[in-house]
PDB file of C-alpha atoms in Angstrom:
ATOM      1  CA  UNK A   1       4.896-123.719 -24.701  1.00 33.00           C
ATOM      2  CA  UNK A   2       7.514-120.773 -23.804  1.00 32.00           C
ATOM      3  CA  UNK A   3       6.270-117.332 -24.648  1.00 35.00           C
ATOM      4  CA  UNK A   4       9.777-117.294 -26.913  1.00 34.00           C
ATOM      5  CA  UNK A   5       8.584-119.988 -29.572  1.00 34.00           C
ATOM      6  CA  UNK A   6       5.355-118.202 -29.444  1.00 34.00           C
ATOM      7  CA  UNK A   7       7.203-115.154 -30.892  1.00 37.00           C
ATOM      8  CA  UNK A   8       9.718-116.905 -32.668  1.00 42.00           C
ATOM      9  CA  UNK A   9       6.810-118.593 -34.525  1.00 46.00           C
ATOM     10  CA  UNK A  10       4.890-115.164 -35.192  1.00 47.00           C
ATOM     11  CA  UNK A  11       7.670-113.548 -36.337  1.00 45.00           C
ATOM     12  CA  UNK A  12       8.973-116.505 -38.457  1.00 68.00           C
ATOM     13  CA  UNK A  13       5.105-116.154 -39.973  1.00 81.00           C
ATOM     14  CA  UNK A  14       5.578-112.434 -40.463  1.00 86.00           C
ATOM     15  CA  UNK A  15       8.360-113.086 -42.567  1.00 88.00           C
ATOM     16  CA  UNK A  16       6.594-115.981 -44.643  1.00 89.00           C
ATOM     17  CA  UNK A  17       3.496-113.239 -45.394  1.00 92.00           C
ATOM     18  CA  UNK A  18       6.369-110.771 -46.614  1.00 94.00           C
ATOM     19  CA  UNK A  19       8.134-112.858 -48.949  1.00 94.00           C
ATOM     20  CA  UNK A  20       5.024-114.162 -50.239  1.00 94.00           C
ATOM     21  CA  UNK A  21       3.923-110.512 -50.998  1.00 95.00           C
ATOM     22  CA  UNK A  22       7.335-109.772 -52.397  1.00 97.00           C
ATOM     23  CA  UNK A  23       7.736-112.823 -54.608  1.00 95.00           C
ATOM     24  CA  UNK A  24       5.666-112.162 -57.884  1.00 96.00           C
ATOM     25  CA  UNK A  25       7.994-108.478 -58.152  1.00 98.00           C
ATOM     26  CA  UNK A  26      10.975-110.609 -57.145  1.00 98.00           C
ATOM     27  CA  UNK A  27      10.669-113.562 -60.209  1.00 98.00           C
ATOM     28  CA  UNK A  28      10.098-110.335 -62.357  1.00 98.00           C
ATOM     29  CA  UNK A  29      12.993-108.762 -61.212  1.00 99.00           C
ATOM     30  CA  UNK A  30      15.151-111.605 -60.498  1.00 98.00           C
ATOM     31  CA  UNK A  31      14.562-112.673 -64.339  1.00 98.00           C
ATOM     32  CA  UNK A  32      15.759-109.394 -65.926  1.00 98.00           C
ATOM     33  CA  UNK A  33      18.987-109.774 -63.904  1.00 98.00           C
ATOM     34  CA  UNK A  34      19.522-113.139 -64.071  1.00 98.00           C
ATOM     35  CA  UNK A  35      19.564-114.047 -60.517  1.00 97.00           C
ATOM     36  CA  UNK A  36      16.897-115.875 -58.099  1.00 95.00           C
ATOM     37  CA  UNK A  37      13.673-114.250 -56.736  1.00 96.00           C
ATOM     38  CA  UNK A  38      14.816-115.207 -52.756  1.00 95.00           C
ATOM     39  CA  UNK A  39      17.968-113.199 -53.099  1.00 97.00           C
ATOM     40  CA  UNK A  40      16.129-110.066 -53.906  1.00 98.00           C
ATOM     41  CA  UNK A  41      13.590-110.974 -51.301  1.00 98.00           C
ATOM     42  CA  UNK A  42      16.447-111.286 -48.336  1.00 98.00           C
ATOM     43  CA  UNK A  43      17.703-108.040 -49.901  1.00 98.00           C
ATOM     44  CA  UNK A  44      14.322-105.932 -49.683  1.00 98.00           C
ATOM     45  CA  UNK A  45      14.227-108.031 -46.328  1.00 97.00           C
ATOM     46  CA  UNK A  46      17.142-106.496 -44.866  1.00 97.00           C
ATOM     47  CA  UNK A  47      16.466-103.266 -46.472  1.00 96.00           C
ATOM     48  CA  UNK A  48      13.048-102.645 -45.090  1.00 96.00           C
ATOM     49  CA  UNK A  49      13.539-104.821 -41.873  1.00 94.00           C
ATOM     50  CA  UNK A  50      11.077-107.484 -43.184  1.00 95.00           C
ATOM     51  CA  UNK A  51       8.639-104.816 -44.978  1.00 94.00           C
ATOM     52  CA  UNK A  52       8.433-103.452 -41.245  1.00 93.00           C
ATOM     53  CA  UNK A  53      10.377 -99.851 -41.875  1.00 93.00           C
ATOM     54  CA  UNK A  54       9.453 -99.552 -45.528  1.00 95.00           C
ATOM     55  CA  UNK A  55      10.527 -95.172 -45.779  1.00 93.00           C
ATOM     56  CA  UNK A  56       7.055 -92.809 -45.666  1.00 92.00           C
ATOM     57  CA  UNK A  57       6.945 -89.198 -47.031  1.00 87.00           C
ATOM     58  CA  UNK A  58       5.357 -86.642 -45.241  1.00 82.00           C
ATOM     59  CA  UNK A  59       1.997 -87.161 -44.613  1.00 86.00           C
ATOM     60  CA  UNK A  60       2.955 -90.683 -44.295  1.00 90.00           C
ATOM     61  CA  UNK A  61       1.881 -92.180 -47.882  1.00 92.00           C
ATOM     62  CA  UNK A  62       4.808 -95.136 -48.352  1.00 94.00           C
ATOM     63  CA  UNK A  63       7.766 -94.862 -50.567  1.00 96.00           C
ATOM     64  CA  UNK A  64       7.313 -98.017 -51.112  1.00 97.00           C
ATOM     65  CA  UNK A  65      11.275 -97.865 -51.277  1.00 97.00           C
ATOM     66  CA  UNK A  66      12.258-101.604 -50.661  1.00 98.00           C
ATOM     67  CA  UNK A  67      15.578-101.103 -51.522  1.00 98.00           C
ATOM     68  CA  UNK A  68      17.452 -97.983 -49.909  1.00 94.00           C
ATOM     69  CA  UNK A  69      17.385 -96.671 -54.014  1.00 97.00           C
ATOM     70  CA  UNK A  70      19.026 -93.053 -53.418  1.00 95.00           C
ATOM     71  CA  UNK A  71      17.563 -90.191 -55.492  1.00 97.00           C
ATOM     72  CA  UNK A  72      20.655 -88.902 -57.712  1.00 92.00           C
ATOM     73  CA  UNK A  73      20.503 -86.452 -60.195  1.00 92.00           C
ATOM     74  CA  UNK A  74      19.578 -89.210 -62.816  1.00 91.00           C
ATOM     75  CA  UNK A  75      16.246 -89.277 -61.149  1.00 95.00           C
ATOM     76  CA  UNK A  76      13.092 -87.532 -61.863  1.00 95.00           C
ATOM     77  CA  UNK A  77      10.240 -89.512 -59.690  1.00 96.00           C
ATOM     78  CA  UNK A  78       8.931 -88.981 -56.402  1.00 96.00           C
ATOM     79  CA  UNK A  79      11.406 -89.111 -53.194  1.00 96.00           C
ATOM     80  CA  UNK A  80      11.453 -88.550 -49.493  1.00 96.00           C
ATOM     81  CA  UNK A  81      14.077 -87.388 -47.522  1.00 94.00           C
ATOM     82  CA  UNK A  82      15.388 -89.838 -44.791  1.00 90.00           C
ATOM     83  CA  UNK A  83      17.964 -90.140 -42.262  1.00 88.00           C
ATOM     84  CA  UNK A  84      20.087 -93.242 -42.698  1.00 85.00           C
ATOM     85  CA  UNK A  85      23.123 -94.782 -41.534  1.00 83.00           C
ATOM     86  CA  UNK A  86      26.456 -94.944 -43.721  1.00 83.00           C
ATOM     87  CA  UNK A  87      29.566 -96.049 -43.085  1.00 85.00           C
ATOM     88  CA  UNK A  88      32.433 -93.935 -43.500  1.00 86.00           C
ATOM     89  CA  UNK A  89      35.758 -95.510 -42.907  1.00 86.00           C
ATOM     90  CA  UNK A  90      33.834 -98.300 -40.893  1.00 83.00           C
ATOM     91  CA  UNK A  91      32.679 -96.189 -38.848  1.00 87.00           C
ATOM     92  CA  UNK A  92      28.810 -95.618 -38.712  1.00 88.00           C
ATOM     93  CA  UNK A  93      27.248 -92.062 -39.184  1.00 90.00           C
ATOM     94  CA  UNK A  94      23.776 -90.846 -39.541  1.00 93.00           C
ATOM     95  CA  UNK A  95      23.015 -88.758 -42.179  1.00 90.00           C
ATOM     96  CA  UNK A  96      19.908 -87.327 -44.393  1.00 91.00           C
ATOM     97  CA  UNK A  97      19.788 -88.248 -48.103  1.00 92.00           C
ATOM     98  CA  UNK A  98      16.725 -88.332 -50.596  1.00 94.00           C
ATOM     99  CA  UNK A  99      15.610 -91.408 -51.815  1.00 96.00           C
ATOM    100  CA  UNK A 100      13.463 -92.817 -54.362  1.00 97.00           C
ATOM    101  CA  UNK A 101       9.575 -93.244 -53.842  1.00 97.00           C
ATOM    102  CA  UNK A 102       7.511 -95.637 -55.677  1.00 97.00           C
ATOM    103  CA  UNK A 103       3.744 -95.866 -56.630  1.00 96.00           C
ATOM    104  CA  UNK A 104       3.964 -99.697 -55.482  1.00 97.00           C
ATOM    105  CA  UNK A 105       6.372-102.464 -54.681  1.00 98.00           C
ATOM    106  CA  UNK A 106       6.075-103.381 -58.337  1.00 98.00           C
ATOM    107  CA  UNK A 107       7.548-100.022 -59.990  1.00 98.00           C
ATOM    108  CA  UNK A 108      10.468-100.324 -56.609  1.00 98.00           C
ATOM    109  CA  UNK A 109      11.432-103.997 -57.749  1.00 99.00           C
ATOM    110  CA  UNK A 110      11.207-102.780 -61.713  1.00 99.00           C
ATOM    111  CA  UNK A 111      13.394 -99.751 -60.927  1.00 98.00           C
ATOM    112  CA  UNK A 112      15.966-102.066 -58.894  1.00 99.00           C
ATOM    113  CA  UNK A 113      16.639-103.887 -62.140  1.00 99.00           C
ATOM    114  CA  UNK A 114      17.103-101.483 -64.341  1.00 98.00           C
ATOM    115  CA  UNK A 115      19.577 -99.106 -62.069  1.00 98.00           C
ATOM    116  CA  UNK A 116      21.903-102.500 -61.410  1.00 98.00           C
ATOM    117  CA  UNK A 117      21.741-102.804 -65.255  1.00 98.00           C
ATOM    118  CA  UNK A 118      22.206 -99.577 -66.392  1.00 97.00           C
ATOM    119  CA  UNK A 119      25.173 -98.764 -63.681  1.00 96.00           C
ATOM    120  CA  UNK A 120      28.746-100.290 -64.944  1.00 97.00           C
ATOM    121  CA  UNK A 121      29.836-100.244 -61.357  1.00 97.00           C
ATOM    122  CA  UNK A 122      27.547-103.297 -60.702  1.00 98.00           C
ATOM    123  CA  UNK A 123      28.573-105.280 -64.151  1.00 98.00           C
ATOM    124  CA  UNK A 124      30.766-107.815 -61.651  1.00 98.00           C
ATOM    125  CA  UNK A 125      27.098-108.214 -59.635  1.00 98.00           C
ATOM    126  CA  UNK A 126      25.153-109.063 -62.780  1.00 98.00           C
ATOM    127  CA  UNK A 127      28.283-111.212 -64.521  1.00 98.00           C
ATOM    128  CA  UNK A 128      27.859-113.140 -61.181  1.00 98.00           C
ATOM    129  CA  UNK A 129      24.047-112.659 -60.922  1.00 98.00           C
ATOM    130  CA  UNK A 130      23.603-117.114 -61.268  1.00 97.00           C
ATOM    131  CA  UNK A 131      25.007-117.247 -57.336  1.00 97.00           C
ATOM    132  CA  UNK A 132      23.451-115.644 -54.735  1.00 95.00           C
ATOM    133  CA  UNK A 133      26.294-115.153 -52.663  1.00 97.00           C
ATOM    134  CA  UNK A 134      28.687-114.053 -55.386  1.00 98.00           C
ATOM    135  CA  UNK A 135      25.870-111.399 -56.501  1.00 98.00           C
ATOM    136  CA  UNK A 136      25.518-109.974 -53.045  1.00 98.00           C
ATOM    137  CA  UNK A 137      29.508-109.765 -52.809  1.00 98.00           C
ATOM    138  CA  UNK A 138      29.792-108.417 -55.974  1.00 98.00           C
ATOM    139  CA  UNK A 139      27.165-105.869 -55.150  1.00 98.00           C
ATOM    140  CA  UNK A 140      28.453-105.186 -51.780  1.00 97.00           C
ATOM    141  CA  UNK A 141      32.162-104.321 -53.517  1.00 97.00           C
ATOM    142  CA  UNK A 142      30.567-102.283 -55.744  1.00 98.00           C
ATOM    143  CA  UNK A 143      29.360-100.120 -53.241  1.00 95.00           C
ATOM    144  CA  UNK A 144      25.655-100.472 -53.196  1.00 96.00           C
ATOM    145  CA  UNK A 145      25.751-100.116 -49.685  1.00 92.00           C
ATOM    146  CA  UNK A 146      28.449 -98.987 -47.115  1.00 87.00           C
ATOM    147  CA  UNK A 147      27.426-101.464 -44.353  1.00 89.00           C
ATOM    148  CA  UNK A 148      30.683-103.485 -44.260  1.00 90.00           C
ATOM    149  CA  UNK A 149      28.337-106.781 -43.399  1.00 95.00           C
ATOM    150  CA  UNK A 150      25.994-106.131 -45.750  1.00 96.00           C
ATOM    151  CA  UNK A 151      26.667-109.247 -47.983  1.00 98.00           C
ATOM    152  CA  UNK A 152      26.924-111.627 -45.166  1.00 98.00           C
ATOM    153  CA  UNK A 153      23.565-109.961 -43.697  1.00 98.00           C
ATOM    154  CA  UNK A 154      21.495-110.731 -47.309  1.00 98.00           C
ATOM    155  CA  UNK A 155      22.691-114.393 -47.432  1.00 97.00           C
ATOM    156  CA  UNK A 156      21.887-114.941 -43.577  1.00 95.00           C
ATOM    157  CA  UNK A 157      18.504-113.774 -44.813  1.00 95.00           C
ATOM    158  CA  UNK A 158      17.979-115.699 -47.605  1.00 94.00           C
ATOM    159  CA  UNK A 159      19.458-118.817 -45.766  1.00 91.00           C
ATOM    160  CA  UNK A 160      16.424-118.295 -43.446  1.00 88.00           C
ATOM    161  CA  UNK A 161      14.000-117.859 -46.280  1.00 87.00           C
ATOM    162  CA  UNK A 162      15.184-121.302 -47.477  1.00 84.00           C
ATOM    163  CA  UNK A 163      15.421-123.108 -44.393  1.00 80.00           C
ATOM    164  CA  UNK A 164      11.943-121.826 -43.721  1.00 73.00           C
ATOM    165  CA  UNK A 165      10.917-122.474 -46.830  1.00 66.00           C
ATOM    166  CA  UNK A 166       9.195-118.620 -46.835  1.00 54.00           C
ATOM    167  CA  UNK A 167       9.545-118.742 -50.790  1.00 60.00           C
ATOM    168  CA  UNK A 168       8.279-121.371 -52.904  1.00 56.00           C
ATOM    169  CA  UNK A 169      10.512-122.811 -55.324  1.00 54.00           C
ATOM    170  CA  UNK A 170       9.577-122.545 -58.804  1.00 52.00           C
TER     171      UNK A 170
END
């Protein structure tokens, strides 16, 4: 057996333990919005890099910040401040923002709901909320994130998490 499968295999397992974590939050979630549980998995997915670079405050207790949730003015939680790449004009630039922390992964999937339902700008995401790929468009035009692929990257993911069959139907 080639070293590669060996890895591909780990890190295909790695994946399956991560949207198995993620999927009670996601149903939850994915219910308010009316959307399915794997396309908020593949979103926290890409977000975090599989759970992998989930933000840390100082002292490094996690955000628990699975999806890239800025801290705006609206917000009066926790947050840690972060460097992150935007894009401005297409072209990438790092800079430092704040962003929300979370006392778990269930409170960071609850808060994604309810700032995609209570921000008009995303009221094309949630109208289209029944298909994944018009929900990640939607949110993508909307501007939840200035990563020109970003779309495209969250159905790749949740094509995977299908093909692999990483979360259970039902």
């Amino acid at each position: 057996m080639s070293r590669e499968r060996v890895t591909d295999r780990a890190f295909a397992d790695d994946n399956r333990q991560f949207a198995a974590k993620m999927l009670a939050h996601a149903k939850r979630a994915a219910a308010a919005l009316g959307t399915m549980p794997e396309v908020l998995v593949a979103q926290a997915a890409l977000e975090t890099g599989w759970g992998q670079h989930v933000m840390s405050g100082d002292g490094g207790v996690s955000s628990h910040n699975l999806f890239g949730i800025k801290a705006d003015p609206s917000w009066h939680g926790e947050t840690v401040r972060r460097a992150t790449l935007e894009y401005f004009d297409g072209h990438p630039v790092r800079v430092t923002a704040a962003f929300r922390a979370y006392e778990d992964y269930g409170a960071a999937f609850d808060d994604y709901a309810k700032f995609i339902q209570s921000n008009p700008r995303y009221q094309r995401a949630l109208e289209r909320a029944a298909e994944p790929a018009a929900y990640a468009r939607e949110l993508q035009r909307a501007g939840y994130a200035t990563d020109p692929d970003y779309a495209r990257k969250i159905l790749q993911i949740h094509e995977q998490l299908a093909n692999q069959r990483a979360v259970p139907a039902g």
